[in-house]
Coordinates of C-alpha atoms in Angstrom, one line a residue:
M1 CA 134.1 63.0 -93.4
R2 CA 133.8 66.8 -93.2
P3 CA 130.3 68.1 -93.2
T4 CA 129.4 71.1 -95.2
P5 CA 126.1 73.1 -95.7
H6 CA 124.0 70.8 -97.9
K7 CA 123.4 71.8 -101.5
A8 CA 120.0 71.4 -103.2
L9 CA 119.7 67.8 -104.2
A10 CA 117.5 65.9 -106.7
T11 CA 114.6 64.1 -105.1
S12 CA 116.0 60.7 -105.8
A13 CA 115.9 58.1 -103.0
L14 CA 119.7 58.3 -102.6
A15 CA 119.6 62.1 -102.4
V16 CA 117.0 61.9 -99.6
T17 CA 119.1 59.2 -97.9
A18 CA 122.1 61.6 -97.9
M19 CA 120.0 64.3 -96.3
A20 CA 118.3 62.0 -93.8
A21 CA 120.5 62.6 -90.8
V22 CA 120.3 66.4 -91.0
L23 CA 116.5 66.7 -91.5
L24 CA 115.4 65.2 -88.2
S25 CA 113.5 68.0 -86.7
V26 CA 112.1 66.5 -83.6
T27 CA 114.2 65.3 -80.6
P28 CA 112.8 62.0 -79.4
A29 CA 111.5 61.8 -75.8
A30 CA 113.5 59.7 -73.3
A31 CA 112.3 56.1 -73.5
T32 CA 111.6 54.7 -70.1
P33 CA 110.6 51.1 -69.6
S34 CA 108.2 49.9 -67.0
T35 CA 110.6 47.3 -65.7
A36 CA 114.3 46.8 -66.0
P37 CA 115.3 44.1 -68.5
A38 CA 117.1 41.0 -67.1
A39 CA 120.7 40.4 -68.2
A40 CA 121.0 37.8 -70.9
A41 CA 123.0 37.0 -74.0
C42 CA 121.9 38.9 -77.1
T43 CA 121.6 37.5 -80.6
P44 CA 121.5 40.4 -83.1
S45 CA 118.2 40.4 -84.9
Q46 CA 115.6 42.5 -86.7
V47 CA 112.4 42.1 -84.8
I48 CA 109.9 44.0 -87.0
T49 CA 108.1 41.7 -89.4
N50 CA 107.0 42.8 -92.9
G51 CA 108.5 46.2 -92.3
G52 CA 108.5 47.0 -96.0
F53 CA 104.8 46.0 -96.3
E54 CA 105.6 43.8 -99.2
S55 CA 103.9 40.7 -97.7
G56 CA 100.4 41.9 -97.2
T57 CA 99.2 43.4 -93.9
S58 CA 100.2 40.7 -91.3
P59 CA 101.2 41.2 -88.5
W60 CA 100.4 44.8 -88.7
T61 CA 97.0 46.1 -87.3
Q62 CA 95.6 48.9 -89.4
S63 CA 92.7 51.2 -88.4
K64 CA 91.1 50.6 -91.8
T65 CA 91.7 48.6 -94.9
G66 CA 94.0 50.4 -97.2
V67 CA 96.4 52.0 -94.8
I68 CA 98.9 49.5 -96.1
T69 CA 98.7 49.9 -99.9
D70 CA 100.4 50.2 -103.3
R71 CA 97.8 52.5 -104.8
A72 CA 98.6 55.4 -107.0
G73 CA 99.2 58.9 -105.5
Q74 CA 102.3 58.0 -103.4
T75 CA 105.3 55.8 -104.0
A76 CA 107.2 53.3 -101.9
H77 CA 110.7 53.9 -100.5
G78 CA 111.6 50.4 -101.5
G79 CA 109.6 47.7 -103.3
T80 CA 106.0 48.6 -104.2
S81 CA 104.0 48.8 -101.0
F82 CA 103.9 51.4 -98.2
A83 CA 101.7 52.6 -95.3
W84 CA 99.7 55.7 -96.2
L85 CA 98.1 57.4 -93.2
D86 CA 95.6 60.3 -93.7
G87 CA 95.6 62.3 -96.9
V88 CA 91.8 62.7 -96.7
G89 CA 91.5 66.5 -96.3
S90 CA 88.9 66.3 -93.5
T91 CA 88.8 65.4 -89.9
H92 CA 90.4 61.9 -89.8
T93 CA 92.6 59.5 -87.9
D94 CA 94.6 56.5 -89.2
S95 CA 96.7 54.2 -87.2
L96 CA 99.1 51.3 -87.7
T97 CA 100.6 49.1 -85.0
Q98 CA 102.7 45.9 -84.5
S99 CA 103.6 44.1 -81.3
V100 CA 107.2 43.2 -81.0
T101 CA 109.4 41.6 -78.4
I102 CA 112.9 43.2 -77.9
P103 CA 115.3 40.5 -76.8
S104 CA 116.8 40.7 -73.3
G105 CA 120.4 41.5 -72.9
C106 CA 120.7 43.6 -76.1
S107 CA 122.6 46.8 -75.4
T108 CA 121.6 48.3 -78.7
A109 CA 118.0 48.5 -80.1
T110 CA 117.3 51.0 -82.9
L111 CA 113.9 51.6 -84.3
S112 CA 114.1 53.2 -87.8
F113 CA 111.6 54.0 -90.5
W114 CA 111.4 56.1 -93.7
L115 CA 108.9 59.0 -93.7
H116 CA 107.5 61.1 -96.6
V117 CA 105.2 64.0 -95.7
D118 CA 103.1 65.4 -98.5
T119 CA 100.7 68.3 -97.7
A120 CA 98.3 70.8 -99.2
E121 CA 98.7 73.0 -96.1
T122 CA 100.4 76.3 -96.9
T123 CA 101.2 77.5 -93.5
S124 CA 104.8 77.7 -92.4
S125 CA 104.1 78.0 -88.7
T126 CA 101.0 75.9 -87.6
A127 CA 101.0 72.1 -87.2
Y128 CA 97.4 71.3 -88.3
D129 CA 97.9 67.6 -89.1
K130 CA 100.2 65.3 -87.1
L131 CA 101.8 61.9 -87.1
T132 CA 102.9 60.4 -83.7
A133 CA 105.4 57.6 -83.5
K134 CA 105.3 55.6 -80.3
I135 CA 106.8 52.5 -78.7
G136 CA 104.7 51.2 -75.9
S137 CA 103.3 54.3 -74.1
T138 CA 106.3 56.4 -74.9
T139 CA 106.1 59.0 -77.7
L140 CA 109.3 59.0 -79.7
A141 CA 108.5 61.9 -82.0
T142 CA 105.6 63.9 -83.5
Y143 CA 105.7 65.1 -87.1
S144 CA 103.3 67.5 -88.9
N145 CA 102.5 69.3 -92.1
L146 CA 105.5 71.5 -91.2
D147 CA 107.8 68.5 -91.9
K148 CA 106.8 68.3 -95.6
N149 CA 109.5 67.1 -97.9
T150 CA 109.9 66.1 -101.5
G151 CA 111.0 62.5 -100.7
Y152 CA 111.6 60.1 -97.9
V153 CA 113.7 60.9 -94.8
Q154 CA 114.9 58.2 -92.4
K155 CA 114.1 58.6 -88.7
S156 CA 115.9 56.5 -86.0
F157 CA 115.5 56.2 -82.3
D158 CA 117.3 54.4 -79.5
V159 CA 114.8 52.0 -77.9
S160 CA 117.3 49.9 -76.0
A161 CA 115.6 50.7 -72.7
F162 CA 112.8 48.4 -73.8
A163 CA 115.0 45.3 -74.0
G164 CA 113.2 42.2 -72.5
Q165 CA 109.8 43.7 -73.1
T166 CA 106.9 43.0 -75.5
V167 CA 105.7 46.5 -76.7
S168 CA 103.7 47.9 -79.6
V169 CA 105.3 50.0 -82.3
A170 CA 102.6 52.5 -83.4
F171 CA 102.0 55.2 -85.9
T172 CA 98.9 57.5 -85.5
G173 CA 98.1 60.2 -88.0
T174 CA 95.4 62.9 -87.4
E175 CA 94.1 65.5 -89.8
D176 CA 92.0 68.5 -89.1
S177 CA 88.9 69.6 -91.1
S178 CA 90.5 70.8 -94.3
L179 CA 93.6 70.6 -96.6
Q180 CA 95.1 67.1 -96.7
T181 CA 98.4 65.9 -95.3
S182 CA 99.6 62.4 -96.2
F183 CA 102.1 60.7 -93.8
V184 CA 103.7 57.9 -95.8
V185 CA 105.8 55.3 -93.9
D186 CA 108.0 52.5 -95.3
D187 CA 110.8 50.1 -94.5
V188 CA 110.3 50.0 -90.7
S189 CA 113.0 48.1 -88.8
L190 CA 113.9 47.4 -85.2
D191 CA 117.5 46.2 -85.0
T192 CA 119.0 44.7 -81.9
S193 CA 122.7 43.9 -81.1
G194 CA 125.2 44.0 -78.4
G195 CA 125.3 41.9 -75.3
T196 CA 125.7 42.1 -71.5
A197 CA 127.9 39.1 -71.1
P198 CA 131.4 40.1 -72.3
P199 CA 134.0 37.5 -73.4
A200 CA 136.7 36.4 -71.1
D201 CA 139.0 39.3 -72.1
S202 CA 138.8 42.6 -73.9
T203 CA 141.2 41.6 -76.7
R204 CA 139.9 42.9 -80.1
T205 CA 139.3 40.0 -82.5
P206 CA 139.3 38.6 -85.1
A207 CA 142.8 39.9 -85.7
A208 CA 145.1 40.3 -88.7
P209 CA 142.5 40.0 -91.4
A210 CA 143.7 39.5 -94.9
Y211 CA 141.2 40.0 -97.8
T212 CA 141.6 38.7 -101.3
V213 CA 139.1 40.0 -103.8
S214 CA 138.5 39.5 -107.5
L215 CA 135.8 41.5 -109.2
S216 CA 134.7 42.2 -112.8
S217 CA 132.6 45.2 -113.8
N218 CA 130.0 45.9 -116.4
S219 CA 130.7 48.4 -119.2
S220 CA 129.8 51.5 -117.0
G221 CA 131.4 50.3 -113.7
T222 CA 128.0 50.3 -111.9
V223 CA 127.9 46.6 -111.3
W224 CA 130.7 44.4 -110.0
T225 CA 130.6 40.7 -109.4
G226 CA 133.2 38.2 -108.3
H227 CA 134.6 36.6 -105.2
E228 CA 136.1 37.6 -101.8
S229 CA 137.9 35.6 -99.2
A230 CA 138.9 36.7 -95.6
T231 CA 141.5 35.0 -93.6
F232 CA 141.7 35.9 -89.9
T233 CA 143.0 34.8 -86.4
N234 CA 141.3 34.6 -83.1
A235 CA 143.3 36.8 -80.8
S236 CA 141.1 36.3 -77.8
A237 CA 141.3 33.7 -75.1
T238 CA 137.7 33.1 -75.6
A239 CA 136.9 30.7 -78.4
L240 CA 135.4 32.2 -81.5
S241 CA 132.4 30.4 -82.8
E242 CA 131.1 32.9 -85.3
V243 CA 132.1 36.1 -87.2
Y244 CA 130.1 38.9 -88.7
L245 CA 130.6 40.6 -92.0
R246 CA 129.5 44.2 -92.3
L247 CA 127.7 44.9 -95.5
W248 CA 127.6 48.7 -94.9
D249 CA 126.3 49.8 -98.2
N250 CA 123.0 47.9 -97.8
Y251 CA 122.0 51.1 -96.0
H252 CA 121.7 52.6 -99.5
G253 CA 119.1 50.1 -100.6
T254 CA 116.5 47.9 -99.1
C255 CA 116.6 44.4 -97.6
S256 CA 114.4 43.2 -100.5
A257 CA 116.8 44.7 -103.0
P258 CA 120.2 45.1 -101.3
P259 CA 123.1 46.7 -103.3
I260 CA 125.6 44.3 -101.6
T261 CA 124.9 40.6 -102.0
V262 CA 126.8 37.7 -100.4
S263 CA 126.2 34.1 -101.6
N264 CA 127.7 30.7 -101.7
V265 CA 129.6 31.1 -98.4
T266 CA 132.4 28.6 -97.8
G267 CA 134.3 28.1 -94.5
G268 CA 131.1 28.7 -92.4
T269 CA 127.4 28.8 -92.5
A270 CA 125.6 32.1 -93.3
G271 CA 122.9 33.2 -90.9
A272 CA 120.2 35.9 -91.3
L273 CA 121.1 39.5 -92.1
S274 CA 120.6 41.9 -89.2
V275 CA 121.1 45.6 -88.3
A276 CA 119.0 46.7 -91.3
C277 CA 120.7 44.1 -93.4
T278 CA 124.2 45.6 -92.8
A279 CA 125.5 42.6 -90.7
L280 CA 125.8 39.0 -91.8
K281 CA 126.5 36.3 -89.2
I282 CA 128.6 33.4 -90.3
D283 CA 128.9 30.4 -87.9
L284 CA 132.3 28.7 -88.1
P285 CA 132.4 24.9 -88.4
T286 CA 134.2 24.5 -85.1
P287 CA 135.1 27.1 -82.5
L288 CA 138.4 28.8 -83.2
A289 CA 140.8 28.7 -80.2
Q290 CA 143.2 31.5 -79.4
G291 CA 145.9 31.8 -82.1
Q292 CA 144.1 29.6 -84.6
S293 CA 143.2 31.0 -88.0
A294 CA 140.4 30.4 -90.5
T295 CA 139.2 31.5 -93.9
I296 CA 135.8 32.2 -95.2
G297 CA 134.9 32.9 -98.8
F298 CA 131.9 34.1 -100.7
D299 CA 130.6 35.3 -104.0
L300 CA 130.0 39.1 -104.0
G301 CA 127.8 41.3 -106.0
I302 CA 127.9 45.2 -105.9
T303 CA 125.3 47.5 -107.6
V304 CA 126.2 51.1 -107.3
P305 CA 123.2 53.4 -106.9
S306 CA 122.7 56.8 -108.5
G307 CA 123.9 59.8 -106.6
A308 CA 127.2 61.7 -105.9
D309 CA 127.8 59.9 -102.6
R310 CA 130.6 57.9 -101.0
F311 CA 128.7 55.0 -102.5
G312 CA 127.0 56.1 -105.7
H313 CA 127.6 57.2 -109.2
D314 CA 127.5 60.8 -110.5
G315 CA 126.7 60.1 -114.2
A316 CA 129.5 58.1 -115.6
F317 CA 131.7 58.4 -112.4
N318 CA 131.4 55.7 -109.8
F319 CA 132.4 56.1 -106.1
I320 CA 132.6 52.8 -104.3
G321 CA 133.3 53.3 -100.6
N322 CA 132.5 50.7 -97.9
A323 CA 131.3 48.2 -100.5
L324 CA 133.7 45.3 -99.7
P325 CA 132.4 43.3 -96.7
V326 CA 134.8 43.5 -93.8
L327 CA 134.9 41.6 -90.5
A328 CA 133.2 43.2 -87.5
V329 CA 135.2 43.6 -84.3
K330 CA 134.5 41.7 -81.0
D331 CA 136.0 42.9 -77.7
G332 CA 135.1 43.1 -74.0
A333 CA 131.7 44.7 -74.9
G334 CA 130.9 41.9 -77.4
W335 CA 130.3 42.3 -81.1
H336 CA 130.4 45.9 -82.4
L337 CA 127.3 45.9 -84.7
D338 CA 126.3 49.5 -84.6
P339 CA 123.9 50.8 -87.3
Y340 CA 125.0 52.8 -90.3
T341 CA 125.0 56.5 -89.9
N342 CA 125.0 58.9 -92.9
N343 CA 125.6 61.9 -90.5
G344 CA 129.2 60.7 -89.9
E345 CA 130.8 57.2 -89.8
S346 CA 129.9 53.9 -88.2
F347 CA 133.0 52.1 -89.4
D348 CA 135.0 50.1 -86.8
S349 CA 137.6 47.7 -88.2
L350 CA 141.1 46.5 -87.5
A351 CA 144.1 47.0 -89.7
A352 CA 144.1 44.5 -92.5
D353 CA 145.8 43.5 -95.7
F354 CA 144.0 43.7 -99.0
K355 CA 144.7 42.3 -102.5
V356 CA 142.0 43.5 -104.9
T357 CA 141.9 42.6 -108.6
L358 CA 139.4 44.8 -110.6
D359 CA 138.6 43.8 -114.2
H360 CA 137.1 46.8 -116.0
P361 CA 136.7 48.5 -119.4
T362 CA 139.9 50.2 -120.4
T363 CA 137.9 53.4 -120.9
L364 CA 137.5 53.6 -117.1
L365 CA 140.2 54.8 -114.8
V366 CA 140.1 53.0 -111.4
P367 CA 141.8 54.8 -108.5
A368 CA 141.9 52.7 -105.4
T369 CA 143.3 52.2 -101.9
G370 CA 146.8 50.9 -102.0
S371 CA 149.4 50.7 -104.8
S372 CA 147.9 49.8 -108.2
V373 CA 149.4 48.0 -111.2
E374 CA 147.5 47.9 -114.5
T375 CA 147.8 45.0 -116.9
P376 CA 145.9 44.2 -120.2
G377 CA 142.8 42.1 -119.8
S378 CA 140.5 40.7 -122.5
S379 CA 139.7 42.8 -125.5
G380 CA 139.0 46.4 -124.5
R381 CA 139.5 45.7 -120.8
T382 CA 142.1 46.4 -118.2
I383 CA 142.9 44.6 -114.9
T384 CA 143.9 46.9 -112.1
T385 CA 145.5 45.0 -109.1
A386 CA 145.6 47.1 -105.9
T387 CA 147.5 45.9 -102.8
A388 CA 147.4 47.6 -99.5
S389 CA 148.9 46.7 -96.1
K390 CA 147.6 47.6 -92.7
V391 CA 144.5 49.5 -93.8
R392 CA 141.1 49.5 -92.3
D393 CA 139.0 49.5 -95.5
F394 CA 139.3 49.5 -99.2
A395 CA 137.6 51.9 -101.6
W396 CA 137.8 52.7 -105.3
A397 CA 136.3 54.7 -108.0
A398 CA 135.7 54.0 -111.7
G399 CA 135.0 56.4 -114.5
P400 CA 136.5 58.5 -117.4
F401 CA 138.4 60.7 -115.0
S402 CA 141.0 63.3 -115.9
K403 CA 144.2 62.4 -114.0
I404 CA 147.2 64.4 -113.0
S405 CA 150.0 63.2 -110.8
G406 CA 152.9 64.6 -108.8
T407 CA 155.3 63.7 -105.9
S408 CA 155.4 65.5 -102.6
P409 CA 158.7 66.9 -101.4
A410 CA 159.0 64.0 -99.0
G411 CA 158.4 61.5 -101.8
T412 CA 154.7 60.5 -101.6
S413 CA 153.2 59.9 -105.0
V414 CA 149.9 61.9 -105.3
N415 CA 147.2 61.4 -108.0
V416 CA 144.2 63.7 -108.5
Y417 CA 141.3 62.3 -110.5
S418 CA 138.7 64.8 -111.6
V419 CA 135.2 64.4 -113.0
S420 CA 134.1 66.4 -116.0
G421 CA 133.5 70.0 -115.1
I422 CA 136.5 70.4 -112.9
S423 CA 138.9 72.9 -114.4
S424 CA 142.5 72.1 -114.9
S425 CA 143.5 75.0 -112.6
D426 CA 141.3 73.6 -109.8
A427 CA 142.8 70.1 -110.3
Q428 CA 146.3 71.6 -110.1
S429 CA 145.3 73.4 -106.9
M430 CA 144.1 70.2 -105.4
L431 CA 147.3 68.4 -106.4
S432 CA 149.4 71.2 -104.7
T433 CA 147.2 71.0 -101.6
A434 CA 147.5 67.3 -101.3
K435 CA 151.3 67.3 -101.7
S436 CA 151.6 70.0 -99.1
A437 CA 149.1 68.4 -96.7
V438 CA 150.5 64.9 -96.7
D439 CA 153.9 66.1 -95.9
T440 CA 152.8 68.6 -93.2
H441 CA 150.7 65.9 -91.4
A442 CA 153.5 63.4 -91.7
S443 CA 156.0 65.8 -90.1
R444 CA 153.7 66.1 -87.0
F445 CA 152.4 62.6 -86.6
G446 CA 154.7 60.2 -88.4
A447 CA 155.7 59.2 -91.9
Y448 CA 152.8 58.5 -94.3
P449 CA 153.1 54.7 -94.8
Y450 CA 150.8 53.9 -97.7
G451 CA 153.0 54.7 -100.7
E452 CA 150.6 56.6 -102.9
L453 CA 147.6 58.9 -102.2
D454 CA 144.6 59.2 -104.6
A455 CA 142.2 62.2 -104.4
V456 CA 138.9 62.0 -106.4
I457 CA 137.4 65.4 -107.0
D458 CA 133.7 66.1 -107.7
N459 CA 131.9 69.3 -106.8
N460 CA 128.5 67.5 -106.8
F461 CA 129.3 65.7 -103.5
W462 CA 126.8 66.7 -100.9
F463 CA 129.5 66.4 -98.2
G464 CA 132.8 68.3 -98.0
G465 CA 134.9 65.1 -98.3
M466 CA 135.2 61.5 -97.3
E467 CA 138.3 59.6 -96.1
Y468 CA 139.5 56.1 -96.9
P469 CA 143.1 54.7 -96.6
G470 CA 145.2 56.2 -99.3
F471 CA 142.0 57.4 -101.1
V472 CA 139.8 60.4 -100.5
L473 CA 136.7 61.9 -102.1
D474 CA 136.5 65.7 -102.1
L475 CA 135.1 68.9 -103.4
V476 CA 137.4 71.6 -104.7
S477 CA 138.3 72.8 -101.3
T478 CA 141.7 73.4 -99.7
T479 CA 140.4 73.0 -96.2
A480 CA 138.3 69.9 -96.9
L481 CA 141.1 68.1 -98.7
T482 CA 143.6 69.0 -96.0
H483 CA 141.1 67.6 -93.5
E484 CA 140.5 64.3 -95.4
I485 CA 144.3 63.7 -95.8
G486 CA 144.6 64.3 -92.0
H487 CA 142.2 61.4 -91.6
Q488 CA 145.0 59.1 -93.0
W489 CA 146.5 59.4 -89.4
W490 CA 143.3 59.9 -87.3
Y491 CA 141.2 57.0 -88.3
G492 CA 143.5 55.3 -90.8
I493 CA 146.7 54.8 -88.9
V494 CA 145.4 55.5 -85.4
G495 CA 142.1 53.7 -85.5
D496 CA 139.0 54.3 -83.3
D497 CA 135.4 53.2 -83.0
E498 CA 133.9 55.8 -85.3
Y499 CA 130.3 55.2 -84.2
N500 CA 130.9 55.4 -80.4
S501 CA 133.8 57.8 -80.3
P502 CA 133.6 60.1 -83.4
W503 CA 135.6 62.8 -81.7
L504 CA 138.7 60.7 -81.7
D505 CA 139.0 61.0 -85.5
E506 CA 137.0 64.2 -86.4
A507 CA 138.2 66.5 -83.6
F508 CA 141.8 65.4 -84.0
T509 CA 141.7 65.7 -87.7
D510 CA 140.1 69.2 -87.6
Y511 CA 142.8 70.2 -85.1
A512 CA 145.5 68.8 -87.5
T513 CA 143.9 70.8 -90.3
D514 CA 144.1 74.0 -88.2
L515 CA 147.8 73.4 -87.5
A516 CA 148.5 72.7 -91.2
Q517 CA 146.8 76.0 -92.1
N518 CA 148.6 77.9 -89.3
K519 CA 145.5 78.4 -87.3
T520 CA 145.9 78.4 -83.5
G521 CA 142.3 78.4 -82.4
T522 CA 142.8 81.5 -80.3
N523 CA 139.8 82.1 -78.0
C524 CA 137.7 79.5 -79.9
W525 CA 136.7 77.8 -76.7
N526 CA 135.2 81.2 -75.4
S527 CA 132.3 80.9 -77.9
V528 CA 131.2 77.5 -76.6
S529 CA 127.5 77.3 -75.7
W530 CA 126.1 73.9 -74.8
A531 CA 122.6 73.0 -75.9
S532 CA 121.9 70.8 -72.9
S533 CA 123.6 69.0 -70.0
A534 CA 123.6 65.8 -72.1
E535 CA 125.7 67.3 -74.8
K536 CA 129.3 66.2 -74.7
I537 CA 132.2 66.2 -77.1
T538 CA 132.6 62.5 -76.5
N539 CA 128.9 61.5 -77.3
S540 CA 128.4 58.7 -79.8
M541 CA 126.7 58.9 -83.2
A542 CA 123.5 57.5 -81.6
Y543 CA 123.3 60.8 -79.8
W544 CA 124.4 62.9 -82.8
D545 CA 121.9 61.2 -85.1
A546 CA 119.2 62.4 -82.7
H547 CA 120.7 65.9 -82.5
S548 CA 122.2 66.2 -85.9
S549 CA 122.2 70.0 -86.1
R550 CA 124.7 70.1 -83.3
Y551 CA 127.1 67.3 -84.5
S552 CA 129.5 69.5 -86.5
T553 CA 129.5 72.3 -84.0
V554 CA 130.4 70.1 -81.1
V555 CA 132.4 67.2 -82.4
Y556 CA 134.4 69.2 -85.0
G557 CA 134.3 72.7 -83.6
Y558 CA 134.3 72.3 -79.8
G559 CA 136.5 69.2 -80.2
K560 CA 139.3 70.9 -81.9
C561 CA 138.9 73.9 -79.6
A562 CA 139.4 71.6 -76.7
L563 CA 142.6 70.2 -78.2
H564 CA 143.8 73.8 -78.8
D565 CA 143.1 74.5 -75.2
L566 CA 145.0 71.3 -74.1
R567 CA 148.0 72.6 -76.2
R568 CA 147.9 75.9 -74.2
V569 CA 147.8 73.9 -70.9
L570 CA 150.7 71.6 -71.9
G571 CA 152.7 74.0 -74.0
D572 CA 153.3 73.8 -77.8
S573 CA 156.3 71.4 -77.6
A574 CA 154.7 69.1 -75.1
M575 CA 151.5 68.9 -77.1
T576 CA 153.5 68.2 -80.3
Q577 CA 155.4 65.4 -78.6
L578 CA 152.3 64.0 -77.1
L579 CA 150.5 63.6 -80.4
K580 CA 153.5 62.2 -82.2
S581 CA 154.2 59.7 -79.4
Y582 CA 150.5 58.8 -79.1
A583 CA 150.3 58.1 -82.8
A584 CA 153.4 56.0 -82.6
A585 CA 152.1 54.0 -79.6
H586 CA 148.8 53.4 -81.5
W587 CA 150.2 52.9 -85.0
Y588 CA 147.9 50.5 -86.8
G589 CA 146.1 50.1 -83.5
V590 CA 143.0 51.6 -81.9
S591 CA 142.7 54.7 -79.7
T592 CA 140.2 55.2 -76.9
T593 CA 139.3 58.3 -75.0
A594 CA 140.6 56.8 -71.8
E595 CA 143.9 56.1 -73.3
F596 CA 144.3 59.5 -74.8
K597 CA 143.4 61.2 -71.4
A598 CA 145.9 59.0 -69.7
A599 CA 148.6 59.9 -72.2
A600 CA 147.8 63.6 -71.9
Q601 CA 148.0 63.4 -68.1
A602 CA 151.3 61.7 -68.3
A603 CA 152.6 64.6 -70.3
T604 CA 152.1 67.3 -67.6
T605 CA 152.3 67.8 -63.9
T606 CA 149.1 69.7 -64.0
D607 CA 146.0 67.8 -62.8
L608 CA 143.8 67.6 -65.9
T609 CA 140.6 66.4 -64.1
S610 CA 138.9 69.8 -64.1
F611 CA 140.0 70.3 -67.8
W612 CA 138.2 67.2 -68.9
T613 CA 135.1 68.2 -66.9
Q614 CA 135.1 71.7 -68.3
H615 CA 135.5 70.5 -71.9
R616 CA 133.0 67.6 -71.4
I617 CA 135.4 64.9 -72.4
E618 CA 134.3 61.7 -70.7
G619 CA 135.5 58.2 -70.9

């Protein structure tokens, strides 16, 4: 995904969700536990109880009756109840606390909550009224009347340092003598995952997933129901006793009203949802030995929320990315169950085969990942069957799009689907850009393997563009579309853990975009200015979500500059050969920073140790 300056958005919950990652104005203090947690196995869980305040007040302790409320004057982020601190307009303090135990052995623990700040203060410089969020004795952040907003914003903090401890989660709001400020908190969660006891080997599993999906839509394409099955093989020497499904788009709703629902599971026993309801554990009937395969199945429901987002609808036009549940990955670090990030991507999946049948009104065009065939359905309906091989995800759209098509000089079929309001000249420009970009990237990194490429164009997207295999969402932008098509190689074909190593797809894709546009990045490293000693190109999204204003500058900008610098060290031809060979060696596989550094070192007699240090590329 290519970030762009955010446009003014409507104050819907989804619009606020889209802005959440970039509105975090306070850097959390370092969380330091009083004692080191003991190593132990970690069962992913959500340890806050009644985080949406829909079940009365227990086990929260409120400073006065009515902090947890559903009274008029404020609204909930989800459901009907919320916590309303202050809002009195005179000297006042409200507090809300809950004691929680963070399990030992969990390498990831993330405290999140949604915050709306409503104030009568008119100052733009003085923090008169304040809300402090704490865990134990550690202050995570302080907000004030200066953080006022028109809707809810999500705040997230890494609290993994408190694993193995029982601590209080506390919110304290204070007002001065005049002019009210209301701090409204809702949907508090503390998700834990990861483990300290790795499996016997680092093989990524479950391997060779194959998904078969059959869904039918309502008349507008906003609701889809049907069935999905997933067949997979345990590639690890360690027996596989469970799998996890990632229900990524539950981020866009609430646990009490999730937009993605899974029911009637066969081939295993469904456990509790975790990681803010984006992960579903399924226990297998018997442990799966190395080389053995199994199939799970389930009924699936998808409700597309309002908003021009990678999962959302812009009027009559539906964009359905990350909606199909996919299998999480387990390796030497355990299960990868990272939280959703709206600032970038969290998606970590192995190359898989998809066969997806979509039954929809004939009035809706349905571009999708893979190659599609349309056949008549029941009266007034069409069945679009899309098949895709060796892709990491599946996305589609549905709406009364305008469609134009063409073929690139190298033979790739390209389709551009435009929402209303996109001019025919802009659509033609995007078609020309797509045909040129797919061939240019293919000439550098290897032939495009997915048959056709669909680009869905909407200028209301709050982001520049979003990539899926064989399918991209984009504004009318030559640079953004060239970038998203570059992702077909750097994320799509050469995979990576997008949450923990975002530079491996974003920096590489921005570098590829520069090359496609004949930009050499001359002297771009000379303008680098680090914000702190902790800032590195190779930081994870956990870091960038807490420092969101620096994400694009460092990962995209400094990242591609580092690759331009590496090209100057190696020489143009050596760098060209390095990337083409590296892509071939990791075709449909997974790249790591360590593997790329080793490949780069093997391409030159120059010791690159100081290069990696200077460019803050670690791993």
